[in-house]
Each structure stands twice: as structure tokens, then as C-alpha cells.
């Protein structure tokens, strides 16, 4: 056992040495630099869409040597991100912690009382807005929104809509669809977007509101059909898919993919990370990824970002209040 | 034939000097990572992931797969030597592996585990090569109802095979199920059983924390008590004659091994099921069909072979939904998937068509990784066994440190360390009272899966319980589960009936 232990320790040391060596040459901003590895807290568990994206950011930072110290992703997905939010709150003034957010950044503190006010956190950068599309199985024979609404009306509660959980982004969109078209569907929660996608193709649910990246593989294979996009404009990756707005239904919803930092992070550190994400947003890999996965690049920083966060929080409060008012299951 | 040509091209990729080196490196690292309680393949892959940019994408994914594979072999090492399963997939290996080690046959048990892993791995890679595409459709046919039926089946094989005291087994399963409900409810998002408002419980109780507690700390406490007067020394030596004899015995277990391989591959292939139920079912079936079922759990080598073939076969199987559907079947495959996305490879139905070089390179590397793993593993067995010859006073301290570090590392929360200590004491008391620990640990692993799929089905079918039986696949599994549950009862009843008749004659 002693032997295995030393071997493993040696391995770990070698690994971290290589990490440090690979990034030691990186110089980005003048002045302040991180003095130790930077923790990148992820508000979701391993393997999900948010996690994958955060790790993509980390890999680009590492590969392009955008940071002088390694960035270490840490998953704190408990309680729809409650765990991560609490953690960040306790890190007040820390210059070596950043957090990758999704919309549970607003909804979780609204739904559960965890003593977190997101207004206190320091906004760093919004990298993109993820989009939502309504999908059906290719075997269903449904090709447009009208047919969809007719089919759901006929099926009533037998219509199964898959999603990632009550209060999550897709359930909000589902609630908006139900309200707009006066529908009443059965909402079945799954563990992650990938699981939902598979159950749609396997015929265990009838439709879902997935991020494009989660359905891309099946869409390319002709197994699922996008009906309508909940974006302001048509998506580059799906030029033939109409937006809900075009069809006369004002449902627009996006999921922000941003980074925030603890309360009172030193200004030099905020500048450092902002510059780092600026460089990241201009990297070729990121540009390719956003266009392929139908993500809308939407770089935003500073006060403008904080204003955006607060507006979004107010919007989500309205949606959530509305959902609870209906007593939806 | 086209497939063979593609596989040939794949071998040309995987046998290049760089990739061969990558496989050897990955397998060795994986072996040690897997052998450490608390450090599973998830951590191994996560640590190495950022380092893979120095090699081309195909080599990088081969490296990650080799670590994954090596860790699967390594998992048996700590199960056998220390009785601590490093991953939930290796729990079944402790049933007979640990008693064998206590009888001084640790070397034999490890050889059996390595050989069985090799057979399981190889058979499932062949299945993978031949049937990857059509089998992906089968994985799609599995919805929540089918998942539930499959987990139920895993549970019933377990009641059938548990210790002598059925009631104690059932009690432990129930306790495990209660522990599995701690944390956030998937359906409503509400926290459950968080003891007031302890943030540490929000993410639930992880398998590792419980297993390290009851098996690691609990076992050490128990051993300290039983050996306080005479420190026990396990004479563990390994000779070539023993090795030969061992291989000869294993050679007679083809039925168990092929059954374990097929079972492991098919169960592993289903998203969400994975290697844990597969290894359990393989153990259960091996015991049920054995001529001497009473020797299981007391150091029967077949009890090591069955779960080890199945869990390795399952780890290959779980790559199938990841590559063909883009659905990771386990946390480790989720990380592999993340790695593939990083390099711009899109897993899913089109991967085999658009990236044949990559896919077949990976498949062929599984063959080479398997060979490398079995050779390196057997070469290292004397070293592993040597560790057991350490005085218990030294070993005990090392194991406790490993347990605490291993419990802290994945979540980096002190909360988990305190939980490990609490579970350690509980495990010690339960052992003293002769309660089986495996049902507790496995119920914690399978419980959330079962609850989730059960409730999803009920929601989707609007409360219609009959849906489980009406769907052909799930109905089939439920019927099997009932059979497994009833069969041991019938056998026991016939035995007592016969005994009752016997004196009358």
C-alpha cells in the first residue's frame, strides 16, 4: 500500500508540475496576477450541459494560455446551485474564485431561502446566451407548430413533455407554451438534458424544450425535428426553423452563460478576469463552438451585466409567481 | 467484412508507437488510481483531462479510455486486499475476494480477478465491434419503466443471494434506501432529510463516503478489537505453481465467465444502469447455478470471477451509448464525453459515419488496453500482496489516512469526513451485530435510480401502476425479478418439506 501511495503522489505531483510548467510562460495583463490556482465553481453536477461548457472554457484558457495559473473546475451542483451560491457568499473578498452561472443563478435564491442576494456578487462577464428549441421525435409526423398544438390538444394530459426539473429553465418555457396555447401537458423531469434527448428519440416522451447542443447529434441523424425556436432572430445553425415571434407568439427565452465573482473582489483581479474572458470570447475555438452549437455569443461586462442580471431576476420572479399561482404540478 | 477493414485501420492507429505508449501509461496510472480506495476512474480521468492537449485528439481519448480501463482492473485490488471497494462496481468482488485474502490466498484472488477482467473485457469488445450500431437502438428502447424493472431485478437477485439471515438483509436494504433519499428530491427540487439545514446534505450521501466509512474505518475498528492480543499476520505468498493451479481452476469457469461477460455488456450498455447492477447480477446468477452455493461468500474463487468479468464487460458496454447516442452511462463516461466535445468530436448517431478513424482507433485501442492491463496487473500482483505482509499496526494507520484523504478529495468538504467517521462507528457496530453491509451500500447506489425511474413512470403514465407490466420489455424484467425472488423460497420450502418427510420413511 505504501508503494501505491507514493506512486500516486508522484503522479499527482508530476501532473500539477506539468500544469504549472505549461502555463508559466503565459502573460496576459500587466499588474495583478493570480498567485495560486483559480477555482472555477460550477453551479451544476458533472456531465451536464453547464458542466461541459464550463470545462470547455477551462480547456480553452489552458490551451491558449490565457491565465498565468491553472483554472480548476469544481462542481457544486447541490440544490439547483444553492450549494454553489452559498459557497460563493462565504468567499467574500477572495480573488481566486469565479463561478460559472446559468439561470438558476436567479431562480434558486427566489425559490428557496438560502440567504443569498445576487446583487452583492461581482459580475465578471457574460459569454453567451444559450437558446431553446421545441423538439419532437421524427416519427411523430409533426412538422410545424400548428400540427403540434393540434396534437397536444387531442392528447391532453397524455402528452408527455420531458425536461430537467420543475423550476429549471425548460420547465419555465414549457409553462409559457402551456399558457400561450392553453395547453395542459404532463411534465416529466429527468436528470439532465442528455437524458431528455435520449428519451425523446426513444419515444418515451412526446416533446421537449432542449438546448440545441443537447439534440444536435440526433438532429443530424434525422431522428428529431426542431419545430420552433424561442429566440429573437432565426438561428444560424437552423435557418429553416421559425421563431415563435415570427409565428405571432411572443415567447422568447434564453439561458445566460456568465461568470461572477464573490462580493468585494479586488478591482485589479476583476480587471484581470474580465480581460481573460475577453480574450477567450475572441478565440477561434469559442467562435467555432458557438456557431456549431447554436449558442448566441453575447459578451457583456461590468455595470451593464449587473443591470442585465437584475432585470432578468425580476422577469424570472414574475414567471415563477405566475407558475405557482396556477398551482401547476 | 467492411467492418474488419475498418478495424484493421483502427489497429494501424492504435498500434502506432505514440498510442501504444499512451495505452501503457494510461493503464498503469489507471491501475493505481483504481486500486486506491476513494480515487476511482472519475478522479483519474478528471486529473488527466487538461493534460491531454499535448497529444492529438485520438491519442488523448485513447489515454482517457486506458485510464478508465486500468481503473476497472485496479478496483478489484483494494476490494481483495483491504475489503474496501474503491467503486460501487467492486462491491461484489469483496464478497469472496476478502475471505480469500484472509485465508492467505490474496494472490490467487487477484489473479482470478485479472484473468476474469481480461475475459470480460475482451468478449465485450468483440460484441462492441460486431454489434455497436444495432445495439444502440436497444438502448433507446429503455425508458424509465424499463430502468425501474432492471433495478428491481438487481435488488431481487440480491435478496436471493444475501447472507444467511434474510431478515437482516432486508433491514439493511431498507436502511440503505432511507439514506439514498437524503438530499434534493429530483422531481420537486425540495431538500429532504437534511437534518435541519445542513448544507452538506444537500448533495446527498455519496457511495464513497458510506463505503469508506463502513468498510474502511468500520473494518479497521473491528480488526483492532479482534486482534488486540495477537496481531494477525496474513501469510500471503505467491508462487508459480500456485499461479498455474489457479489458472487451471479459472479455465474451468467458462460458463460463469461467458455468462458474466454477456450480462455485463448488455446491462452496462443501458444508460443509467451500468456496471454495479451487472456485477451483482452476475454474482447472484453464479451462486444460484453453482453446485455448491453454500461456499459462496466464504472464499469461493468463482465469486471473484463472476463480478469481475461482468464489471469489466459493463465498462466497455457503457461506452456504447456514449459514442452512439451521446448519453454517458456513468460519471466517468460523462467526463470522456466532455473530453470528446473539447476536441470537436460530436458523439451521437453520426460519429461512426463522420469520424470512422477516431471510432475504430478507440475500439482497437480497447483490445490493446485489455492486453496491457492484464499483463501489467499480473506483473504487479506480488507487489500488491507484499503490501499485506506489512505489520497490522502500520497498515492500519495507512488505511485510515487513505480513507480520510479518499473521502475528502472528491467533494473537498469536511462534512464528508465527519460522515465517514460516523459511518465507521456504525459499520463497526453493525458488523458486531452480524448485519451484512453490502445490501446497505448497494441500496444507496441503486436507490436513487429506482426511485427516480419509478416516479418518472408514474408521472408519465398518470399514476397507472400497470404500465410496468404492460410494456413488454419492462414486463419481462419484472417477471424475471418475481422468479428470482420466489425461486429461493420455493427451494427452501422443498428442502424443509423433504426433511419433514424423511423421518417418516
PDB file of C-alpha atoms in Angstrom, chain B residues 18 23 105 119 168 218 290 326 362 404 418 427:
ATOM      1  CA  UNK B  18       2.790   7.058 -29.552  1.00  0.00           C
ATOM      2  CA  UNK B  23      -2.100   2.984 -23.621  1.00  0.00           C
ATOM      3  CA  UNK B 105      -4.989 -16.645  -0.955  1.00  0.00           C
ATOM      4  CA  UNK B 119     -12.028 -12.290 -20.434  1.00  0.00           C
ATOM      5  CA  UNK B 168     -31.184  -8.752   8.343  1.00  0.00           C
ATOM      6  CA  UNK B 218     -15.539   0.044  10.405  1.00  0.00           C
ATOM      7  CA  UNK B 290     -23.475 -23.310  -8.704  1.00  0.00           C
ATOM      8  CA  UNK B 326     -24.050  10.844 -26.765  1.00  0.00           C
ATOM      9  CA  UNK B 362     -10.669   3.860 -29.991  1.00  0.00           C
ATOM     10  CA  UNK B 404      -9.870  10.149   5.151  1.00  0.00           C
ATOM     11  CA  UNK B 418     -17.261  13.606   9.691  1.00  0.00           C
ATOM     12  CA  UNK B 427     -20.307  -0.045  10.414  1.00  0.00           C
TER      13      UNK B 427
END
